């Protein structure tokens, strides 16, 4: 037990000395090229998925949970501040809906 405890402490200390790091994003030309290759193979949905994921910085799980209703059209009658399309990424459908990584969900 003592050896396991010391190993855990050492691992925690090592993580502090070597924190995680962010990766640089792929260049847009690489993303667009991958999407074009998919389109040339008839993989239209997959190509759109790649583009949507990169443009909106989505995680794979977030992409597959998107629905048509996740895309909200502009409310032109509401004024200039509401003239853009909106993507609702974490809609709260019910109490079992999955929240975002930070625990955020949106009620509609």
PDB file of N, CA and C in Angstrom:
ATOM      1  N   UNK A   1       0.820  -1.209   0.000  1.00  0.00           N
ATOM      2  CA  UNK A   1       0.000   0.000   0.000  1.00  0.00           C
ATOM      3  C   UNK A   1       0.858   1.266   0.000  1.00  0.00           C
ATOM      4  N   UNK A   2       1.919   1.233   0.805  1.00  0.00           N
ATOM      5  CA  UNK A   2       2.791   2.401   0.900  1.00  0.00           C
ATOM      6  C   UNK A   2       3.483   2.693  -0.435  1.00  0.00           C
ATOM      7  N   UNK A   3       3.902   1.641  -1.126  1.00  0.00           N
ATOM      8  CA  UNK A   3       4.570   1.814  -2.421  1.00  0.00           C
ATOM      9  C   UNK A   3       3.611   2.406  -3.456  1.00  0.00           C
ATOM     10  N   UNK A   4       2.362   1.959  -3.422  1.00  0.00           N
ATOM     11  CA  UNK A   4       1.358   2.489  -4.347  1.00  0.00           C
ATOM     12  C   UNK A   4       1.110   3.962  -4.055  1.00  0.00           C
ATOM     13  N   UNK A   5       1.013   4.300  -2.770  1.00  0.00           N
ATOM     14  CA  UNK A   5       0.794   5.692  -2.375  1.00  0.00           C
ATOM     15  C   UNK A   5       1.949   6.577  -2.861  1.00  0.00           C
ATOM     16  N   UNK A   6       3.167   6.114  -2.656  1.00  0.00           N
ATOM     17  CA  UNK A   6       4.337   6.895  -3.090  1.00  0.00           C
ATOM     18  C   UNK A   6       4.384   7.014  -4.610  1.00  0.00           C
ATOM     19  N   UNK A   7       3.997   5.975  -5.311  1.00  0.00           N
ATOM     20  CA  UNK A   7       3.974   6.022  -6.775  1.00  0.00           C
ATOM     21  C   UNK A   7       2.957   7.055  -7.264  1.00  0.00           C
ATOM     22  N   UNK A   8       1.796   7.096  -6.614  1.00  0.00           N
ATOM     23  CA  UNK A   8       0.780   8.096  -6.983  1.00  0.00           C
ATOM     24  C   UNK A   8       1.287   9.510  -6.727  1.00  0.00           C
ATOM     25  N   UNK A   9       1.940   9.717  -5.601  1.00  0.00           N
ATOM     26  CA  UNK A   9       2.502  11.039  -5.300  1.00  0.00           C
ATOM     27  C   UNK A   9       3.547  11.432  -6.334  1.00  0.00           C
ATOM     28  N   UNK A  10       4.391  10.492  -6.707  1.00  0.00           N
ATOM     29  CA  UNK A  10       5.423  10.773  -7.709  1.00  0.00           C
ATOM     30  C   UNK A  10       4.794  11.123  -9.049  1.00  0.00           C
ATOM     31  N   UNK A  11       3.734  10.410  -9.422  1.00  0.00           N
ATOM     32  CA  UNK A  11       3.054  10.694 -10.681  1.00  0.00           C
ATOM     33  C   UNK A  11       2.422  12.082 -10.668  1.00  0.00           C
ATOM     34  N   UNK A  12       1.793  12.458  -9.545  1.00  0.00           N
ATOM     35  CA  UNK A  12       1.213  13.809  -9.425  1.00  0.00           C
ATOM     36  C   UNK A  12       2.294  14.874  -9.548  1.00  0.00           C
ATOM     37  N   UNK A  13       3.414  14.657  -8.903  1.00  0.00           N
ATOM     38  CA  UNK A  13       4.520  15.608  -8.995  1.00  0.00           C
ATOM     39  C   UNK A  13       5.067  15.711 -10.403  1.00  0.00           C
ATOM     40  N   UNK A  14       5.186  14.585 -11.083  1.00  0.00           N
ATOM     41  CA  UNK A  14       5.687  14.592 -12.449  1.00  0.00           C
ATOM     42  C   UNK A  14       4.745  15.355 -13.381  1.00  0.00           C
ATOM     43  N   UNK A  15       3.421  15.190 -13.177  1.00  0.00           N
ATOM     44  CA  UNK A  15       2.442  15.899 -14.007  1.00  0.00           C
ATOM     45  C   UNK A  15       2.565  17.408 -13.832  1.00  0.00           C
ATOM     46  N   UNK A  16       2.902  17.852 -12.620  1.00  0.00           N
ATOM     47  CA  UNK A  16       3.092  19.284 -12.389  1.00  0.00           C
ATOM     48  C   UNK A  16       4.327  19.795 -13.124  1.00  0.00           C
ATOM     49  N   UNK A  17       5.355  18.972 -13.198  1.00  0.00           N
ATOM     50  CA  UNK A  17       6.586  19.378 -13.878  1.00  0.00           C
ATOM     51  C   UNK A  17       6.453  19.312 -15.399  1.00  0.00           C
ATOM     52  N   UNK A  18       5.597  18.436 -15.879  1.00  0.00           N
ATOM     53  CA  UNK A  18       5.409  18.260 -17.320  1.00  0.00           C
ATOM     54  C   UNK A  18       3.926  18.424 -17.655  1.00  0.00           C
ATOM     55  N   UNK A  19       3.414  19.677 -17.600  1.00  0.00           N
ATOM     56  CA  UNK A  19       1.992  19.873 -17.892  1.00  0.00           C
ATOM     57  C   UNK A  19       1.672  19.551 -19.351  1.00  0.00           C
ATOM     58  N   UNK A  20       0.389  19.304 -19.591  1.00  0.00           N
ATOM     59  CA  UNK A  20      -0.055  19.037 -20.960  1.00  0.00           C
ATOM     60  C   UNK A  20       0.158  20.245 -21.845  1.00  0.00           C
ATOM     61  N   UNK A  21       0.031  20.050 -23.124  1.00  0.00           N
ATOM     62  CA  UNK A  21       0.239  21.150 -24.062  1.00  0.00           C
ATOM     63  C   UNK A  21      -0.822  21.104 -25.145  1.00  0.00           C
ATOM     64  N   UNK A  22      -1.039  22.244 -25.751  1.00  0.00           N
ATOM     65  CA  UNK A  22      -1.999  22.335 -26.850  1.00  0.00           C
ATOM     66  C   UNK A  22      -1.279  22.054 -28.160  1.00  0.00           C
ATOM     67  N   UNK A  23      -1.990  21.448 -29.059  1.00  0.00           N
ATOM     68  CA  UNK A  23      -1.437  21.210 -30.398  1.00  0.00           C
ATOM     69  C   UNK A  23      -1.825  22.366 -31.301  1.00  0.00           C
ATOM     70  N   UNK A  24      -0.974  22.649 -32.259  1.00  0.00           N
ATOM     71  CA  UNK A  24      -1.306  23.656 -33.254  1.00  0.00           C
ATOM     72  C   UNK A  24      -2.402  23.098 -34.159  1.00  0.00           C
ATOM     73  N   UNK A  25      -3.325  23.957 -34.610  1.00  0.00           N
ATOM     74  CA  UNK A  25      -4.377  23.469 -35.513  1.00  0.00           C
ATOM     75  C   UNK A  25      -3.797  23.128 -36.887  1.00  0.00           C
ATOM     76  N   UNK A  26      -4.517  22.289 -37.597  1.00  0.00           N
ATOM     77  CA  UNK A  26      -4.116  21.997 -38.972  1.00  0.00           C
ATOM     78  C   UNK A  26      -4.298  23.249 -39.823  1.00  0.00           C
ATOM     79  N   UNK A  27      -3.413  23.478 -40.784  1.00  0.00           N
ATOM     80  CA  UNK A  27      -3.630  24.619 -41.697  1.00  0.00           C
ATOM     81  C   UNK A  27      -4.941  24.425 -42.464  1.00  0.00           C
ATOM     82  N   UNK A  28      -5.611  25.545 -42.741  1.00  0.00           N
ATOM     83  CA  UNK A  28      -6.892  25.490 -43.448  1.00  0.00           C
ATOM     84  C   UNK A  28      -6.770  24.749 -44.777  1.00  0.00           C
ATOM     85  N   UNK A  29      -5.639  24.905 -45.454  1.00  0.00           N
ATOM     86  CA  UNK A  29      -5.442  24.227 -46.740  1.00  0.00           C
ATOM     87  C   UNK A  29      -5.478  22.710 -46.589  1.00  0.00           C
ATOM     88  N   UNK A  30      -4.979  22.190 -45.497  1.00  0.00           N
ATOM     89  CA  UNK A  30      -5.003  20.746 -45.242  1.00  0.00           C
ATOM     90  C   UNK A  30      -6.437  20.287 -44.990  1.00  0.00           C
ATOM     91  N   UNK A  31      -7.160  21.056 -44.191  1.00  0.00           N
ATOM     92  CA  UNK A  31      -8.558  20.713 -43.887  1.00  0.00           C
ATOM     93  C   UNK A  31      -9.397  20.749 -45.162  1.00  0.00           C
ATOM     94  N   UNK A  32      -9.253  21.834 -45.935  1.00  0.00           N
ATOM     95  CA  UNK A  32     -10.013  21.961 -47.179  1.00  0.00           C
ATOM     96  C   UNK A  32      -9.637  20.862 -48.166  1.00  0.00           C
ATOM     97  N   UNK A  33      -8.358  20.524 -48.220  1.00  0.00           N
ATOM     98  CA  UNK A  33      -7.909  19.449 -49.108  1.00  0.00           C
ATOM     99  C   UNK A  33      -8.503  18.108 -48.717  1.00  0.00           C
ATOM    100  N   UNK A  34      -8.554  17.839 -47.415  1.00  0.00           N
ATOM    101  CA  UNK A  34      -9.161  16.583 -46.941  1.00  0.00           C
ATOM    102  C   UNK A  34     -10.644  16.547 -47.301  1.00  0.00           C
ATOM    103  N   UNK A  35     -11.322  17.680 -47.126  1.00  0.00           N
ATOM    104  CA  UNK A  35     -12.748  17.742 -47.470  1.00  0.00           C
ATOM    105  C   UNK A  35     -12.947  17.547 -48.976  1.00  0.00           C
ATOM    106  N   UNK A  36     -12.096  18.156 -49.770  1.00  0.00           N
ATOM    107  CA  UNK A  36     -12.217  17.996 -51.233  1.00  0.00           C
ATOM    108  C   UNK A  36     -11.981  16.544 -51.653  1.00  0.00           C
ATOM    109  N   UNK A  37     -11.020  15.891 -51.020  1.00  0.00           N
ATOM    110  CA  UNK A  37     -10.765  14.479 -51.317  1.00  0.00           C
ATOM    111  C   UNK A  37     -11.990  13.638 -50.975  1.00  0.00           C
ATOM    112  N   UNK A  38     -12.616  13.932 -49.832  1.00  0.00           N
ATOM    113  CA  UNK A  38     -13.830  13.214 -49.447  1.00  0.00           C
ATOM    114  C   UNK A  38     -14.944  13.461 -50.451  1.00  0.00           C
ATOM    115  N   UNK A  39     -15.085  14.711 -50.890  1.00  0.00           N
ATOM    116  CA  UNK A  39     -16.114  15.025 -51.889  1.00  0.00           C
ATOM    117  C   UNK A  39     -15.870  14.263 -53.186  1.00  0.00           C
ATOM    118  N   UNK A  40     -14.615  14.171 -53.605  1.00  0.00           N
ATOM    119  CA  UNK A  40     -14.306  13.454 -54.848  1.00  0.00           C
ATOM    120  C   UNK A  40     -14.642  11.976 -54.753  1.00  0.00           C
ATOM    121  N   UNK A  41     -14.694  11.451 -53.526  1.00  0.00           N
ATOM    122  CA  UNK A  41     -15.059  10.050 -53.303  1.00  0.00           C
ATOM    123  C   UNK A  41     -16.553   9.881 -53.030  1.00  0.00           C
ATOM    124  N   UNK A  42     -17.308  10.991 -53.112  1.00  0.00           N
ATOM    125  CA  UNK A  42     -18.744  10.929 -52.866  1.00  0.00           C
ATOM    126  C   UNK A  42     -19.121  10.945 -51.397  1.00  0.00           C
ATOM    127  N   UNK A  43     -18.194  11.309 -50.544  1.00  0.00           N
ATOM    128  CA  UNK A  43     -18.444  11.329 -49.100  1.00  0.00           C
ATOM    129  C   UNK A  43     -18.852  12.737 -48.662  1.00  0.00           C
ATOM    130  N   UNK A  44     -19.999  13.187 -49.122  1.00  0.00           N
ATOM    131  CA  UNK A  44     -20.462  14.546 -48.893  1.00  0.00           C
ATOM    132  C   UNK A  44     -20.689  14.829 -47.408  1.00  0.00           C
ATOM    133  N   UNK A  45     -21.364  13.941 -46.717  1.00  0.00           N
ATOM    134  CA  UNK A  45     -21.668  14.134 -45.290  1.00  0.00           C
ATOM    135  C   UNK A  45     -20.384  14.187 -44.473  1.00  0.00           C
ATOM    136  N   UNK A  46     -19.443  13.307 -44.777  1.00  0.00           N
ATOM    137  CA  UNK A  46     -18.183  13.280 -44.041  1.00  0.00           C
ATOM    138  C   UNK A  46     -17.378  14.555 -44.279  1.00  0.00           C
ATOM    139  N   UNK A  47     -17.377  15.041 -45.536  1.00  0.00           N
ATOM    140  CA  UNK A  47     -16.665  16.279 -45.860  1.00  0.00           C
ATOM    141  C   UNK A  47     -17.261  17.459 -45.100  1.00  0.00           C
ATOM    142  N   UNK A  48     -18.588  17.527 -45.050  1.00  0.00           N
ATOM    143  CA  UNK A  48     -19.234  18.605 -44.298  1.00  0.00           C
ATOM    144  C   UNK A  48     -18.929  18.477 -42.807  1.00  0.00           C
ATOM    145  N   UNK A  49     -18.877  17.254 -42.302  1.00  0.00           N
ATOM    146  CA  UNK A  49     -18.539  17.031 -40.900  1.00  0.00           C
ATOM    147  C   UNK A  49     -17.152  17.545 -40.553  1.00  0.00           C
ATOM    148  N   UNK A  50     -16.190  17.292 -41.435  1.00  0.00           N
ATOM    149  CA  UNK A  50     -14.826  17.792 -41.217  1.00  0.00           C
ATOM    150  C   UNK A  50     -14.820  19.311 -41.181  1.00  0.00           C
ATOM    151  N   UNK A  51     -15.470  19.932 -42.154  1.00  0.00           N
ATOM    152  CA  UNK A  51     -15.488  21.405 -42.214  1.00  0.00           C
ATOM    153  C   UNK A  51     -16.207  22.005 -41.008  1.00  0.00           C
ATOM    154  N   UNK A  52     -17.354  21.459 -40.655  1.00  0.00           N
ATOM    155  CA  UNK A  52     -18.112  21.975 -39.503  1.00  0.00           C
ATOM    156  C   UNK A  52     -17.306  21.800 -38.219  1.00  0.00           C
ATOM    157  N   UNK A  53     -16.664  20.652 -38.058  1.00  0.00           N
ATOM    158  CA  UNK A  53     -15.867  20.405 -36.852  1.00  0.00           C
ATOM    159  C   UNK A  53     -14.741  21.419 -36.699  1.00  0.00           C
ATOM    160  N   UNK A  54     -14.059  21.711 -37.776  1.00  0.00           N
ATOM    161  CA  UNK A  54     -12.930  22.638 -37.704  1.00  0.00           C
ATOM    162  C   UNK A  54     -13.413  24.068 -37.509  1.00  0.00           C
ATOM    163  N   UNK A  55     -14.419  24.486 -38.257  1.00  0.00           N
ATOM    164  CA  UNK A  55     -14.909  25.861 -38.164  1.00  0.00           C
ATOM    165  C   UNK A  55     -15.434  26.167 -36.773  1.00  0.00           C
ATOM    166  N   UNK A  56     -16.131  25.220 -36.156  1.00  0.00           N
ATOM    167  CA  UNK A  56     -16.738  25.455 -34.842  1.00  0.00           C
ATOM    168  C   UNK A  56     -15.937  24.855 -33.686  1.00  0.00           C
ATOM    169  N   UNK A  57     -14.725  24.361 -33.965  1.00  0.00           N
ATOM    170  CA  UNK A  57     -13.864  23.782 -32.923  1.00  0.00           C
ATOM    171  C   UNK A  57     -14.582  22.689 -32.129  1.00  0.00           C
ATOM    172  N   UNK A  58     -15.244  21.785 -32.833  1.00  0.00           N
ATOM    173  CA  UNK A  58     -16.021  20.737 -32.171  1.00  0.00           C
ATOM    174  C   UNK A  58     -15.171  19.518 -31.851  1.00  0.00           C
ATOM    175  N   UNK A  59     -15.517  18.878 -30.772  1.00  0.00           N
ATOM    176  CA  UNK A  59     -14.961  17.563 -30.469  1.00  0.00           C
ATOM    177  C   UNK A  59     -15.796  16.540 -31.251  1.00  0.00           C
ATOM    178  N   UNK A  60     -15.250  15.348 -31.516  1.00  0.00           N
ATOM    179  CA  UNK A  60     -16.012  14.358 -32.299  1.00  0.00           C
ATOM    180  C   UNK A  60     -17.392  14.062 -31.721  1.00  0.00           C
ATOM    181  N   UNK A  61     -17.491  13.928 -30.416  1.00  0.00           N
ATOM    182  CA  UNK A  61     -18.787  13.646 -29.800  1.00  0.00           C
ATOM    183  C   UNK A  61     -19.778  14.775 -29.985  1.00  0.00           C
ATOM    184  N   UNK A  62     -19.285  16.010 -30.011  1.00  0.00           N
ATOM    185  CA  UNK A  62     -20.175  17.156 -30.205  1.00  0.00           C
ATOM    186  C   UNK A  62     -20.728  17.163 -31.627  1.00  0.00           C
ATOM    187  N   UNK A  63     -19.920  16.788 -32.587  1.00  0.00           N
ATOM    188  CA  UNK A  63     -20.375  16.758 -33.980  1.00  0.00           C
ATOM    189  C   UNK A  63     -21.515  15.767 -34.167  1.00  0.00           C
ATOM    190  N   UNK A  64     -21.384  14.577 -33.612  1.00  0.00           N
ATOM    191  CA  UNK A  64     -22.406  13.558 -33.842  1.00  0.00           C
ATOM    192  C   UNK A  64     -23.692  13.840 -33.076  1.00  0.00           C
ATOM    193  N   UNK A  65     -23.643  14.723 -32.062  1.00  0.00           N
ATOM    194  CA  UNK A  65     -24.860  15.077 -31.328  1.00  0.00           C
ATOM    195  C   UNK A  65     -25.615  16.252 -31.952  1.00  0.00           C
ATOM    196  N   UNK A  66     -25.037  16.905 -32.961  1.00  0.00           N
ATOM    197  CA  UNK A  66     -25.744  18.016 -33.601  1.00  0.00           C
ATOM    198  C   UNK A  66     -26.974  17.507 -34.350  1.00  0.00           C
ATOM    199  N   UNK A  67     -28.022  18.302 -34.339  1.00  0.00           N
ATOM    200  CA  UNK A  67     -29.258  17.994 -35.057  1.00  0.00           C
ATOM    201  C   UNK A  67     -29.619  19.194 -35.924  1.00  0.00           C
ATOM    202  N   UNK A  68     -30.538  19.020 -36.830  1.00  0.00           N
ATOM    203  CA  UNK A  68     -30.981  20.126 -37.683  1.00  0.00           C
ATOM    204  C   UNK A  68     -31.468  21.277 -36.821  1.00  0.00           C
ATOM    205  N   UNK A  69     -32.172  20.967 -35.751  1.00  0.00           N
ATOM    206  CA  UNK A  69     -32.699  22.029 -34.888  1.00  0.00           C
ATOM    207  C   UNK A  69     -31.599  22.762 -34.123  1.00  0.00           C
ATOM    208  N   UNK A  70     -30.365  22.238 -34.155  1.00  0.00           N
ATOM    209  CA  UNK A  70     -29.242  22.910 -33.509  1.00  0.00           C
ATOM    210  C   UNK A  70     -28.863  24.197 -34.235  1.00  0.00           C
ATOM    211  N   UNK A  71     -29.250  24.313 -35.494  1.00  0.00           N
ATOM    212  CA  UNK A  71     -28.968  25.497 -36.300  1.00  0.00           C
ATOM    213  C   UNK A  71     -30.188  26.410 -36.267  1.00  0.00           C
ATOM    214  N   UNK A  72     -30.023  27.588 -35.669  1.00  0.00           N
ATOM    215  CA  UNK A  72     -31.139  28.517 -35.465  1.00  0.00           C
ATOM    216  C   UNK A  72     -30.991  29.686 -36.426  1.00  0.00           C
ATOM    217  N   UNK A  73     -32.038  29.966 -37.234  1.00  0.00           N
ATOM    218  CA  UNK A  73     -31.938  31.074 -38.192  1.00  0.00           C
ATOM    219  C   UNK A  73     -31.967  32.431 -37.496  1.00  0.00           C
ATOM    220  N   UNK A  74     -31.509  33.474 -38.196  1.00  0.00           N
ATOM    221  CA  UNK A  74     -31.529  34.812 -37.608  1.00  0.00           C
ATOM    222  C   UNK A  74     -32.952  35.298 -37.354  1.00  0.00           C
ATOM    223  N   UNK A  75     -33.099  36.155 -36.361  1.00  0.00           N
ATOM    224  CA  UNK A  75     -34.391  36.770 -36.047  1.00  0.00           C
ATOM    225  C   UNK A  75     -34.339  38.216 -36.534  1.00  0.00           C
ATOM    226  N   UNK A  76     -34.587  38.412 -37.804  1.00  0.00           N
ATOM    227  CA  UNK A  76     -34.435  39.732 -38.411  1.00  0.00           C
ATOM    228  C   UNK A  76     -35.333  40.777 -37.760  1.00  0.00           C
ATOM    229  N   UNK A  77     -36.524  40.376 -37.320  1.00  0.00           N
ATOM    230  CA  UNK A  77     -37.452  41.315 -36.691  1.00  0.00           C
ATOM    231  C   UNK A  77     -36.961  41.770 -35.317  1.00  0.00           C
ATOM    232  N   UNK A  78     -35.998  41.054 -34.723  1.00  0.00           N
ATOM    233  CA  UNK A  78     -35.510  41.393 -33.390  1.00  0.00           C
ATOM    234  C   UNK A  78     -34.411  42.457 -33.407  1.00  0.00           C
ATOM    235  N   UNK A  79     -33.977  42.872 -34.576  1.00  0.00           N
ATOM    236  CA  UNK A  79     -32.987  43.935 -34.659  1.00  0.00           C
ATOM    237  C   UNK A  79     -31.634  43.449 -35.150  1.00  0.00           C
ATOM    238  N   UNK A  80     -30.695  44.400 -35.248  1.00  0.00           N
ATOM    239  CA  UNK A  80     -29.386  44.145 -35.836  1.00  0.00           C
ATOM    240  C   UNK A  80     -28.571  43.120 -35.045  1.00  0.00           C
ATOM    241  N   UNK A  81     -28.766  43.039 -33.746  1.00  0.00           N
ATOM    242  CA  UNK A  81     -28.005  42.094 -32.932  1.00  0.00           C
ATOM    243  C   UNK A  81     -28.399  40.645 -33.126  1.00  0.00           C
ATOM    244  N   UNK A  82     -29.460  40.404 -33.884  1.00  0.00           N
ATOM    245  CA  UNK A  82     -29.972  39.037 -34.070  1.00  0.00           C
ATOM    246  C   UNK A  82     -30.010  38.649 -35.545  1.00  0.00           C
ATOM    247  N   UNK A  83     -29.077  39.165 -36.329  1.00  0.00           N
ATOM    248  CA  UNK A  83     -29.117  38.899 -37.771  1.00  0.00           C
ATOM    249  C   UNK A  83     -28.195  37.760 -38.214  1.00  0.00           C
ATOM    250  N   UNK A  84     -27.640  37.016 -37.262  1.00  0.00           N
ATOM    251  CA  UNK A  84     -26.718  35.933 -37.592  1.00  0.00           C
ATOM    252  C   UNK A  84     -27.314  34.574 -37.229  1.00  0.00           C
ATOM    253  N   UNK A  85     -26.883  33.551 -37.957  1.00  0.00           N
ATOM    254  CA  UNK A  85     -27.261  32.192 -37.633  1.00  0.00           C
ATOM    255  C   UNK A  85     -26.558  31.790 -36.341  1.00  0.00           C
ATOM    256  N   UNK A  86     -27.170  30.891 -35.582  1.00  0.00           N
ATOM    257  CA  UNK A  86     -26.617  30.436 -34.317  1.00  0.00           C
ATOM    258  C   UNK A  86     -26.573  28.914 -34.301  1.00  0.00           C
ATOM    259  N   UNK A  87     -25.501  28.373 -33.762  1.00  0.00           N
ATOM    260  CA  UNK A  87     -25.373  26.925 -33.595  1.00  0.00           C
ATOM    261  C   UNK A  87     -25.444  26.617 -32.109  1.00  0.00           C
ATOM    262  N   UNK A  88     -26.478  25.907 -31.696  1.00  0.00           N
ATOM    263  CA  UNK A  88     -26.628  25.495 -30.301  1.00  0.00           C
ATOM    264  C   UNK A  88     -25.959  24.136 -30.167  1.00  0.00           C
ATOM    265  N   UNK A  89     -24.868  24.113 -29.425  1.00  0.00           N
ATOM    266  CA  UNK A  89     -24.066  22.892 -29.350  1.00  0.00           C
ATOM    267  C   UNK A  89     -24.488  21.954 -28.225  1.00  0.00           C
ATOM    268  N   UNK A  90     -25.017  22.484 -27.144  1.00  0.00           N
ATOM    269  CA  UNK A  90     -25.365  21.636 -26.003  1.00  0.00           C
ATOM    270  C   UNK A  90     -26.786  21.940 -25.557  1.00  0.00           C
ATOM    271  N   UNK A  91     -27.723  21.548 -26.385  1.00  0.00           N
ATOM    272  CA  UNK A  91     -29.136  21.778 -26.078  1.00  0.00           C
ATOM    273  C   UNK A  91     -29.578  20.820 -24.982  1.00  0.00           C
ATOM    274  N   UNK A  92     -30.274  21.344 -24.017  1.00  0.00           N
ATOM    275  CA  UNK A  92     -30.783  20.499 -22.932  1.00  0.00           C
ATOM    276  C   UNK A  92     -32.162  19.991 -23.336  1.00  0.00           C
ATOM    277  N   UNK A  93     -32.217  18.734 -23.758  1.00  0.00           N
ATOM    278  CA  UNK A  93     -33.476  18.134 -24.175  1.00  0.00           C
ATOM    279  C   UNK A  93     -34.256  17.609 -22.980  1.00  0.00           C
ATOM    280  N   UNK A  94     -33.520  17.025 -22.034  1.00  0.00           N
ATOM    281  CA  UNK A  94     -34.130  16.494 -20.811  1.00  0.00           C
ATOM    282  C   UNK A  94     -33.059  16.429 -19.734  1.00  0.00           C
ATOM    283  N   UNK A  95     -33.420  15.893 -18.571  1.00  0.00           N
ATOM    284  CA  UNK A  95     -32.469  15.871 -17.457  1.00  0.00           C
ATOM    285  C   UNK A  95     -31.281  14.955 -17.697  1.00  0.00           C
ATOM    286  N   UNK A  96     -31.362  14.052 -18.689  1.00  0.00           N
ATOM    287  CA  UNK A  96     -30.262  13.137 -18.992  1.00  0.00           C
ATOM    288  C   UNK A  96     -29.374  13.629 -20.119  1.00  0.00           C
ATOM    289  N   UNK A  97     -29.629  14.836 -20.648  1.00  0.00           N
ATOM    290  CA  UNK A  97     -28.837  15.366 -21.743  1.00  0.00           C
ATOM    291  C   UNK A  97     -27.408  15.617 -21.296  1.00  0.00           C
ATOM    292  N   UNK A  98     -26.495  15.450 -22.225  1.00  0.00           N
ATOM    293  CA  UNK A  98     -25.076  15.630 -21.903  1.00  0.00           C
ATOM    294  C   UNK A  98     -24.697  17.108 -21.999  1.00  0.00           C
ATOM    295  N   UNK A  99     -24.105  17.614 -20.943  1.00  0.00           N
ATOM    296  CA  UNK A  99     -23.646  19.000 -20.913  1.00  0.00           C
ATOM    297  C   UNK A  99     -22.277  19.085 -21.587  1.00  0.00           C
ATOM    298  N   UNK A 100     -21.793  20.301 -21.763  1.00  0.00           N
ATOM    299  CA  UNK A 100     -20.486  20.505 -22.343  1.00  0.00           C
ATOM    300  C   UNK A 100     -19.405  20.088 -21.363  1.00  0.00           C
ATOM    301  N   UNK A 101     -18.155  20.164 -21.803  1.00  0.00           N
ATOM    302  CA  UNK A 101     -17.019  19.817 -20.955  1.00  0.00           C
ATOM    303  C   UNK A 101     -17.004  20.656 -19.678  1.00  0.00           C
ATOM    304  N   UNK A 102     -17.478  21.887 -19.770  1.00  0.00           N
ATOM    305  CA  UNK A 102     -17.487  22.784 -18.610  1.00  0.00           C
ATOM    306  C   UNK A 102     -18.807  22.732 -17.851  1.00  0.00           C
ATOM    307  N   UNK A 103     -19.707  21.821 -18.238  1.00  0.00           N
ATOM    308  CA  UNK A 103     -20.971  21.661 -17.523  1.00  0.00           C
ATOM    309  C   UNK A 103     -22.081  22.575 -18.007  1.00  0.00           C
ATOM    310  N   UNK A 104     -21.911  23.190 -19.180  1.00  0.00           N
ATOM    311  CA  UNK A 104     -22.895  24.141 -19.704  1.00  0.00           C
ATOM    312  C   UNK A 104     -23.864  23.420 -20.617  1.00  0.00           C
ATOM    313  N   UNK A 105     -25.152  23.754 -20.498  1.00  0.00           N
ATOM    314  CA  UNK A 105     -26.149  23.297 -21.456  1.00  0.00           C
ATOM    315  C   UNK A 105     -27.098  24.454 -21.716  1.00  0.00           C
ATOM    316  N   UNK A 106     -27.810  24.384 -22.831  1.00  0.00           N
ATOM    317  CA  UNK A 106     -28.682  25.472 -23.228  1.00  0.00           C
ATOM    318  C   UNK A 106     -30.112  24.978 -23.276  1.00  0.00           C
ATOM    319  N   UNK A 107     -31.015  25.682 -22.639  1.00  0.00           N
ATOM    320  CA  UNK A 107     -32.446  25.358 -22.730  1.00  0.00           C
ATOM    321  C   UNK A 107     -33.029  26.141 -23.876  1.00  0.00           C
ATOM    322  N   UNK A 108     -33.940  25.524 -24.595  1.00  0.00           N
ATOM    323  CA  UNK A 108     -34.585  26.205 -25.722  1.00  0.00           C
ATOM    324  C   UNK A 108     -35.992  26.522 -25.384  1.00  0.00           C
TER     325      UNK A 108
END
